[in-house]
mmCIF file of C-alpha atoms and ligand atoms in Angstrom:
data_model
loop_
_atom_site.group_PDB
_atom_site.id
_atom_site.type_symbol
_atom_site.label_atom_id
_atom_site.label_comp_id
_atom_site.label_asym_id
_atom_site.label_seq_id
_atom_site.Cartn_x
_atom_site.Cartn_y
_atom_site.Cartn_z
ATOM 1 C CA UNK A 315 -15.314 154.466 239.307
ATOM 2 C CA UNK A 316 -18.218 152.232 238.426
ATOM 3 C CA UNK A 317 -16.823 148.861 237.916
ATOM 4 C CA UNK A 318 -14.731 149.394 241.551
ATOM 5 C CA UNK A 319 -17.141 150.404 243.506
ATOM 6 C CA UNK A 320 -19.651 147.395 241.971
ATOM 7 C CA UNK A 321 -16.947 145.046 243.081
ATOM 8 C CA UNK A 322 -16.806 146.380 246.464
ATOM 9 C CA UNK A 323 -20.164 146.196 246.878
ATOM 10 C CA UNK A 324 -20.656 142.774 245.756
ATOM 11 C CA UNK A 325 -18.175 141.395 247.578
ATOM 12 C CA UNK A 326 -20.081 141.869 251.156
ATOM 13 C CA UNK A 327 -23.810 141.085 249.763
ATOM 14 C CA UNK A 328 -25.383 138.703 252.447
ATOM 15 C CA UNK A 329 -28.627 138.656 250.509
ATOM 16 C CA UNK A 330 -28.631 135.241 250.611
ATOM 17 C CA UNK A 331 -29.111 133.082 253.865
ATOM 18 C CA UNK A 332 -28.553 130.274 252.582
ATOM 19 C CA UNK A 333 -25.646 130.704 250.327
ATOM 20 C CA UNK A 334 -23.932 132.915 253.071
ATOM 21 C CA UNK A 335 -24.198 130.380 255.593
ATOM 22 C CA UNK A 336 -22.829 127.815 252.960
ATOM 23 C CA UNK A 337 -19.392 129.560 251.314
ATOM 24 C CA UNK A 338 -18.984 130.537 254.857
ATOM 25 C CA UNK A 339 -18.959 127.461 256.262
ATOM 26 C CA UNK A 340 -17.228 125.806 253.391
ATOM 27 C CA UNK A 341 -14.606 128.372 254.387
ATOM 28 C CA UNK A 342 -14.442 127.765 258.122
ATOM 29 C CA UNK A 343 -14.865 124.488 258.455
ATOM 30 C CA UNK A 344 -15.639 122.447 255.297
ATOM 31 C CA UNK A 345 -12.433 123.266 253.625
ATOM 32 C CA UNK A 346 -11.070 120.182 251.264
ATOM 33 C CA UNK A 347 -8.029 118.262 252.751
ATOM 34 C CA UNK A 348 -5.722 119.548 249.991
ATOM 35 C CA UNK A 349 -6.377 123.137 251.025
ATOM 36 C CA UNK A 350 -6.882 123.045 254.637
ATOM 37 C CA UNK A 351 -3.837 125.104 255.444
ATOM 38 C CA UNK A 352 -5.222 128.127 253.350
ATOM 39 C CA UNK A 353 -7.557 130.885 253.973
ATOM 40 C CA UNK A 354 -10.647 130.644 252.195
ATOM 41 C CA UNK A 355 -12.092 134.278 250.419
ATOM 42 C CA UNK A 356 -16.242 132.906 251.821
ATOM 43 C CA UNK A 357 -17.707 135.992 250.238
ATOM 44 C CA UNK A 358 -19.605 136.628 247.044
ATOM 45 C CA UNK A 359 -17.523 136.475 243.577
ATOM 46 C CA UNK A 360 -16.546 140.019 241.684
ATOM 47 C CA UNK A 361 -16.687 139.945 238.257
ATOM 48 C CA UNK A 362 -12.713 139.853 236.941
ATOM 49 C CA UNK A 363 -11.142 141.128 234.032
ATOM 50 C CA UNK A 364 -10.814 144.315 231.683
ATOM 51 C CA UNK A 365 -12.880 147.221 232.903
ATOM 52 C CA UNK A 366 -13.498 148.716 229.306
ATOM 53 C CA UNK A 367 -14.065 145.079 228.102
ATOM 54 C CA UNK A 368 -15.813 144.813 224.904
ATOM 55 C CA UNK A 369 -16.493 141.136 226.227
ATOM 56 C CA UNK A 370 -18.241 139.547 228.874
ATOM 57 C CA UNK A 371 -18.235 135.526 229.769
ATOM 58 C CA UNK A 372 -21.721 135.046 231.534
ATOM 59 C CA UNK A 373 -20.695 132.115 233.879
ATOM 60 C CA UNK A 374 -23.297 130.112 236.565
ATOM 61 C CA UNK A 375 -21.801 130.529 240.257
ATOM 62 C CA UNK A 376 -18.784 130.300 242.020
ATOM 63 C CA UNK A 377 -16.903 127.122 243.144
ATOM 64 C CA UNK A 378 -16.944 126.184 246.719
ATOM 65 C CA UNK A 379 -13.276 125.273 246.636
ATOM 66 C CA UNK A 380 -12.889 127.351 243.695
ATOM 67 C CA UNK A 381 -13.739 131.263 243.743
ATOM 68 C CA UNK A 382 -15.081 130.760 247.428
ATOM 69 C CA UNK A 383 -11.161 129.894 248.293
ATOM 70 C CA UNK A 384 -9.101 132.115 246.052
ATOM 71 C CA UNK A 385 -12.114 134.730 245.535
ATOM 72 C CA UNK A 386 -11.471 135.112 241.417
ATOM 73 C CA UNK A 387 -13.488 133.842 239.045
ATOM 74 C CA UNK A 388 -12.958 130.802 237.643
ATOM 75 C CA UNK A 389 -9.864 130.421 239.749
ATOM 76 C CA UNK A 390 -8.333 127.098 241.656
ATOM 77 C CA UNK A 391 -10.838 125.045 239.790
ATOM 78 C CA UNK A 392 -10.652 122.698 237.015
ATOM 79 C CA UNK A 393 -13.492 124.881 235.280
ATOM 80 C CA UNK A 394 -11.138 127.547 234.992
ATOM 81 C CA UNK A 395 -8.274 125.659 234.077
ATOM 82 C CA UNK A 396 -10.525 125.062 230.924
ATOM 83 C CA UNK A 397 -11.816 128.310 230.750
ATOM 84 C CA UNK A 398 -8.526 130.466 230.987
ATOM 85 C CA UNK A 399 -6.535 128.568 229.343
ATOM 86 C CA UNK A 400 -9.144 128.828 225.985
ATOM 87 C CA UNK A 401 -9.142 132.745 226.661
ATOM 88 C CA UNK A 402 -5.162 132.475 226.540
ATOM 89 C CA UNK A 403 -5.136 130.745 223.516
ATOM 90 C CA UNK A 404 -7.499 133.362 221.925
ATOM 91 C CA UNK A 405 -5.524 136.464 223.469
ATOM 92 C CA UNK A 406 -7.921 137.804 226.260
ATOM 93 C CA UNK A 407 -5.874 135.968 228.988
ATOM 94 C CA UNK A 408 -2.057 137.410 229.968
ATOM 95 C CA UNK A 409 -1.355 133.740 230.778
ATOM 96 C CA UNK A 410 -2.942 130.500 230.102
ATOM 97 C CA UNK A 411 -3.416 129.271 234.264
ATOM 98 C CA UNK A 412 -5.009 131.666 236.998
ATOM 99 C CA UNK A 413 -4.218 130.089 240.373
ATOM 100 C CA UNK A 414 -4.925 132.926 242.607
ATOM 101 C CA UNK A 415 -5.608 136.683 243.113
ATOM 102 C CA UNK A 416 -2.002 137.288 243.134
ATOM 103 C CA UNK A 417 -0.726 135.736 240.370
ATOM 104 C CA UNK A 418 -0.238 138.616 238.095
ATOM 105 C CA UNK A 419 -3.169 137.592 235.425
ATOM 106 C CA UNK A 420 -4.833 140.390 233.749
ATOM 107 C CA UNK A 421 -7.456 139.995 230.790
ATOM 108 C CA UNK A 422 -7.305 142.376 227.924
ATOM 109 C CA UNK A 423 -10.845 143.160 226.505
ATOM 110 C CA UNK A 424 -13.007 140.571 228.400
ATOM 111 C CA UNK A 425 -14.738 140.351 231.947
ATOM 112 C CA UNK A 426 -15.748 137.173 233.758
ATOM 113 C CA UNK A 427 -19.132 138.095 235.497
ATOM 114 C CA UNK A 428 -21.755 135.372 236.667
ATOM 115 C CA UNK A 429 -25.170 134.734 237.111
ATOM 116 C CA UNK A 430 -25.174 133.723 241.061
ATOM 117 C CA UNK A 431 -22.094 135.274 243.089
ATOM 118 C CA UNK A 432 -21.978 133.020 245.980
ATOM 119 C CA UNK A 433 -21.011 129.283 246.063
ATOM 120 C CA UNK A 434 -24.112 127.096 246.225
ATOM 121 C CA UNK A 435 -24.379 123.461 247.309
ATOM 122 C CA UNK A 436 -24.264 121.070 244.954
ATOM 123 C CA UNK A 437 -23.657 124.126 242.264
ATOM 124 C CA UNK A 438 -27.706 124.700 242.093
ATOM 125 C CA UNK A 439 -28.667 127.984 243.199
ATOM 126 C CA UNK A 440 -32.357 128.320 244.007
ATOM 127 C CA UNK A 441 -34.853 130.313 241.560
ATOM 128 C CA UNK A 442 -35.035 132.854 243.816
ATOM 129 C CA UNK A 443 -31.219 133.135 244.720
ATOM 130 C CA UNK A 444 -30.829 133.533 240.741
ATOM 131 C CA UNK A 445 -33.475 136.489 241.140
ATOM 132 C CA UNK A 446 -31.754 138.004 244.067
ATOM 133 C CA UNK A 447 -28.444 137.999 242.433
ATOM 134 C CA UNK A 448 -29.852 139.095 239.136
ATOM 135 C CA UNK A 449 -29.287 143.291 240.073
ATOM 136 C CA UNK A 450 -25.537 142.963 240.425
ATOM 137 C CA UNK A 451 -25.469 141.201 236.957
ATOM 138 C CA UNK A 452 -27.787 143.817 235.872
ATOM 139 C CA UNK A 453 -25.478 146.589 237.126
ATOM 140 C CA UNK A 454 -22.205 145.106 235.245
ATOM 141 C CA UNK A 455 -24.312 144.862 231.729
ATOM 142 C CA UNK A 456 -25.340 148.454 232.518
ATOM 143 C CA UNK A 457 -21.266 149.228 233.116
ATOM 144 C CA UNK A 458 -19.914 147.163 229.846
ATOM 145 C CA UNK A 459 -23.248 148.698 227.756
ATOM 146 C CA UNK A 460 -21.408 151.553 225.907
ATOM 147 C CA UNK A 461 -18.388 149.274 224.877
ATOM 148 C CA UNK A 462 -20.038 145.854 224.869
ATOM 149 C CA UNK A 463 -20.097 144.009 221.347
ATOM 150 C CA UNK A 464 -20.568 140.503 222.067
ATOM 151 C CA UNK A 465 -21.308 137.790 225.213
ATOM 152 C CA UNK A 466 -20.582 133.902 225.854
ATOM 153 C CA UNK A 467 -23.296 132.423 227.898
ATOM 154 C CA UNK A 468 -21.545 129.537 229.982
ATOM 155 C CA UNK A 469 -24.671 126.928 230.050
ATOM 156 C CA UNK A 470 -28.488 127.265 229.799
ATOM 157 C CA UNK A 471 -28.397 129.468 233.221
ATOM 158 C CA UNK A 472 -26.056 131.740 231.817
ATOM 159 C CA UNK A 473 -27.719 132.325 228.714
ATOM 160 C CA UNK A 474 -31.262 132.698 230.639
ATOM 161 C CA UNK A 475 -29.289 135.242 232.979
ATOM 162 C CA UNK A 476 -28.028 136.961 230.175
ATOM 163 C CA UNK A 477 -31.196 137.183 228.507
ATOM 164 C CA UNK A 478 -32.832 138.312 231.251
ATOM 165 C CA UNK A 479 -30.503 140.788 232.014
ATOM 166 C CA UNK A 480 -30.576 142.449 228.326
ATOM 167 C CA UNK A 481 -34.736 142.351 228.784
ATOM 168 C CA UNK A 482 -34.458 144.209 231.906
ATOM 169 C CA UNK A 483 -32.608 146.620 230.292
ATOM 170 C CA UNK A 484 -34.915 147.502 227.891
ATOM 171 C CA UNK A 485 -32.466 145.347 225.009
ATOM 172 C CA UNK A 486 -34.439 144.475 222.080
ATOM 173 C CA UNK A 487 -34.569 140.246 222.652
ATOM 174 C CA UNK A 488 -35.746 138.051 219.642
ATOM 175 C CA UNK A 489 -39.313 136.671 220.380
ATOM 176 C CA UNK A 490 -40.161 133.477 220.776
ATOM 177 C CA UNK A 491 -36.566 133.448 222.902
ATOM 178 C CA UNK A 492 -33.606 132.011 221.830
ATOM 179 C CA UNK A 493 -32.919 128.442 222.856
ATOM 180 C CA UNK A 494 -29.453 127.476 224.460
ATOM 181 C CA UNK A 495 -27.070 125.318 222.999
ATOM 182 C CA UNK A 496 -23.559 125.275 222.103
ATOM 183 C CA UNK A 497 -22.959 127.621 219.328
ATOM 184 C CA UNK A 498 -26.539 129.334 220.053
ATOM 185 C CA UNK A 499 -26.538 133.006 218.595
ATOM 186 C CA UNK A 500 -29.014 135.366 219.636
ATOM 187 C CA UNK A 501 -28.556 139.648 218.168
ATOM 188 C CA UNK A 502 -29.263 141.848 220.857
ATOM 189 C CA UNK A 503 -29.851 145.273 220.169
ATOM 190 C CA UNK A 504 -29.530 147.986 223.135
ATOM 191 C CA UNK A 505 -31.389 150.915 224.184
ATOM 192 C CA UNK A 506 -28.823 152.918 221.838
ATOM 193 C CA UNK A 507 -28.940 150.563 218.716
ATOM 194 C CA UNK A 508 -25.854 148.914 219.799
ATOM 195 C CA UNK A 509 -26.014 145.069 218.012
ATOM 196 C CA UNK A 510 -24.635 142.543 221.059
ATOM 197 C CA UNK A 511 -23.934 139.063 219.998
ATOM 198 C CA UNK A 512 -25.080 136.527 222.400
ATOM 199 C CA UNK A 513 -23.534 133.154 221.923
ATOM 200 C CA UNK A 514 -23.876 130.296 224.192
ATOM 201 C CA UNK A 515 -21.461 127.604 224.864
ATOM 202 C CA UNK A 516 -21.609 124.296 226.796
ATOM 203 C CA UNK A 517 -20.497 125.195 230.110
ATOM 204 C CA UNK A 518 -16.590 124.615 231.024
ATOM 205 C CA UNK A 519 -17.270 121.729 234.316
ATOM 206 C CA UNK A 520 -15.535 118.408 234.587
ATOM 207 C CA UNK A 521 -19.365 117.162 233.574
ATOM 208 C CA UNK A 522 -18.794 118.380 230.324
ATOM 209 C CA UNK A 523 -15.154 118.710 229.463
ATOM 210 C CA UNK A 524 -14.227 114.894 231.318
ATOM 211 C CA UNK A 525 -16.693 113.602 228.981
ATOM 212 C CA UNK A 526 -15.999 114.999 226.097
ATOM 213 C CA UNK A 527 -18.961 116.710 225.406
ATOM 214 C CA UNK A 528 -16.883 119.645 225.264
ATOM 215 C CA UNK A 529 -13.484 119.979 223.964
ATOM 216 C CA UNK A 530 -10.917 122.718 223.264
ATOM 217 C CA UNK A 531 -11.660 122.858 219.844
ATOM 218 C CA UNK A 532 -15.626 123.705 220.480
ATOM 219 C CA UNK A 533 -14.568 126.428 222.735
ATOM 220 C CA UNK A 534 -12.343 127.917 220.743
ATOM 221 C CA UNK A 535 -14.690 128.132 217.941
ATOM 222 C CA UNK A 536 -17.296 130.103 220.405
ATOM 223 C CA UNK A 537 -14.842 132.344 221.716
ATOM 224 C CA UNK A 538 -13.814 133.276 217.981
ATOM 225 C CA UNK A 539 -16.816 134.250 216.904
ATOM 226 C CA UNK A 540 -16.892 137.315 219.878
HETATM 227 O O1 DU B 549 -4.998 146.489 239.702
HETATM 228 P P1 DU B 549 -6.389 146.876 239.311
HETATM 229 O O2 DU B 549 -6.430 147.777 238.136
HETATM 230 O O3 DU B 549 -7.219 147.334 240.468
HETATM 231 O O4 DU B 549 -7.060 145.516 238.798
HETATM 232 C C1 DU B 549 -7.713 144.632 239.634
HETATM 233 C C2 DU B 549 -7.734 143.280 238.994
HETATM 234 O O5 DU B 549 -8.379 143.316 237.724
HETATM 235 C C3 DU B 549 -6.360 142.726 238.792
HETATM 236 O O6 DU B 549 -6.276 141.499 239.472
HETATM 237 C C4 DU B 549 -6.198 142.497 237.326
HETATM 238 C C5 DU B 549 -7.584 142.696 236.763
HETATM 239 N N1 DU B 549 -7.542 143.492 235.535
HETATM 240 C C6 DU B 549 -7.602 142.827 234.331
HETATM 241 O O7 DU B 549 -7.693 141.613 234.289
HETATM 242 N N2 DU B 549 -7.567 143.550 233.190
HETATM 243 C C7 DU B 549 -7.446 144.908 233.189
HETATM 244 O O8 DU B 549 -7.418 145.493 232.108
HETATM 245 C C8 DU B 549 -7.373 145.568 234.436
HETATM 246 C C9 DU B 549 -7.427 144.843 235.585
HETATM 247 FE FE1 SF4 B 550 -25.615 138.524 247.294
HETATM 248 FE FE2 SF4 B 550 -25.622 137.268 244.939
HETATM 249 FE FE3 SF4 B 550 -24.348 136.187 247.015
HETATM 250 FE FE4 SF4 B 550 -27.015 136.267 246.989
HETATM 251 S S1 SF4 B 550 -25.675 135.115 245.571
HETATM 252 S S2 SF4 B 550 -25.685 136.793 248.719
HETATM 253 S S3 SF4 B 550 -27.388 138.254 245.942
HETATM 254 S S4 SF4 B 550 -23.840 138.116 245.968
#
């Protein structure tokens, strides 16, 4: 089907020079000491969760000792320590932890897709690597479209992405665009009338979540209103 052949596809993109040459030499050779004894995934990021969600977390790229080891989303990291166990807590998530691709987690209603598939240093990916990406993001709204009823934008890049994404799809956007911040709402409307809530949320790194600036409470309000 769609979604499985999207995933396959991402998964071996190379579109990238410089992000290629970076997960895969975090993977070969730059692994971190606690991990060294693992294989690293190196590759681009699928999207994870529900096929027929009715959800989708827009997220900002993968971490290099996070998806770029375990090759899920939001998985090994302390992002998505954060970030699953909120979606647990709300009911999307079968468990509130997802360690690694074999751990038996499954989401019910909700997909995790992002804006850049492939670890970049310093988590900044380029204008242009955000461009290049863009398609495969493109290709999952196009998948989730008949179903889709509302999205949380993980940090300004996510909502631009997802903004973007809608425009390029022909998605009625409000004009003068939305601005991000957390607990943002923009109404989408789709080619077919469908109304898609956008809602943006301060993203789910140590930045943010160490500090304070965002706690479980404010994500669990977000994710509520989906
Ligand atoms: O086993 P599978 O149907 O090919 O699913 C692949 C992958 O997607 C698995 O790790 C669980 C996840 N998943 C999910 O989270 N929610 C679903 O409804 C179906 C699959
Ligand atoms: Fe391909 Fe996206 Fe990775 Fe670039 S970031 S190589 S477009 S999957």
């Amino acid at each position: 089907d769609g979604i499985r052949e999207l995933d396959a596809r991402v998964s071996v993109c190379r579109a990238c020079p410089r992000l290629v040459q970076w997960r895969e030499s975090v993977a070969v050779s730059g692994r971190r000491a606690a991990f060294a004894d693992q294989p690293y995934w190196g590759r681009p990021g699928p999207s994870f969760g529900d096929p027929d969600a009715e959800v989708l977390v827009v997220g900002l790229a993968p971490a290099a000792n996070g998806t770029n080891r375990t090759g899920r989303m939001f998985t090994g990291d302390r992002s998505g320590d954060w970030l699953y166990a909120a979606l647990h807590r709300a009911g999307y998530a079968s468990q509130p932890t997802s360690v690694s691709s074999g751990d038996g987690l499954t989401l019910t209603g909700l997909r995790i897709v992002a804006t850049v598939r492939c670890a970049p240093p310093a988590n900044k990916p380029t204008t242009e690597e955000k461009a290049t990406c863009a398609p495969w993001l493109d290709r999952d709204l196009e998948l989730a479209e008949p179903r889709l009823r509302s999205m949380l934008a993980l940090g300004a890049i996510g909502w631009d992405a997802a903004l973007g994404a809608a425009r390029r799809r022909g998605w009625a956007v409000p004009v003068p665009k939305p601005r991000f911040g957390h607990g943002a709402e923009a109404l989408l409307v789709t080619g077919a009338g469908r109304r898609v809530r956008l809602v943006g949320s301060y993203h789910v790194s140590q930045q943010n979540t160490f500090t304070g600036k965002l706690t479980e409470a404010m994500l669990d309000e977000v994710i509520a209103r989906l």
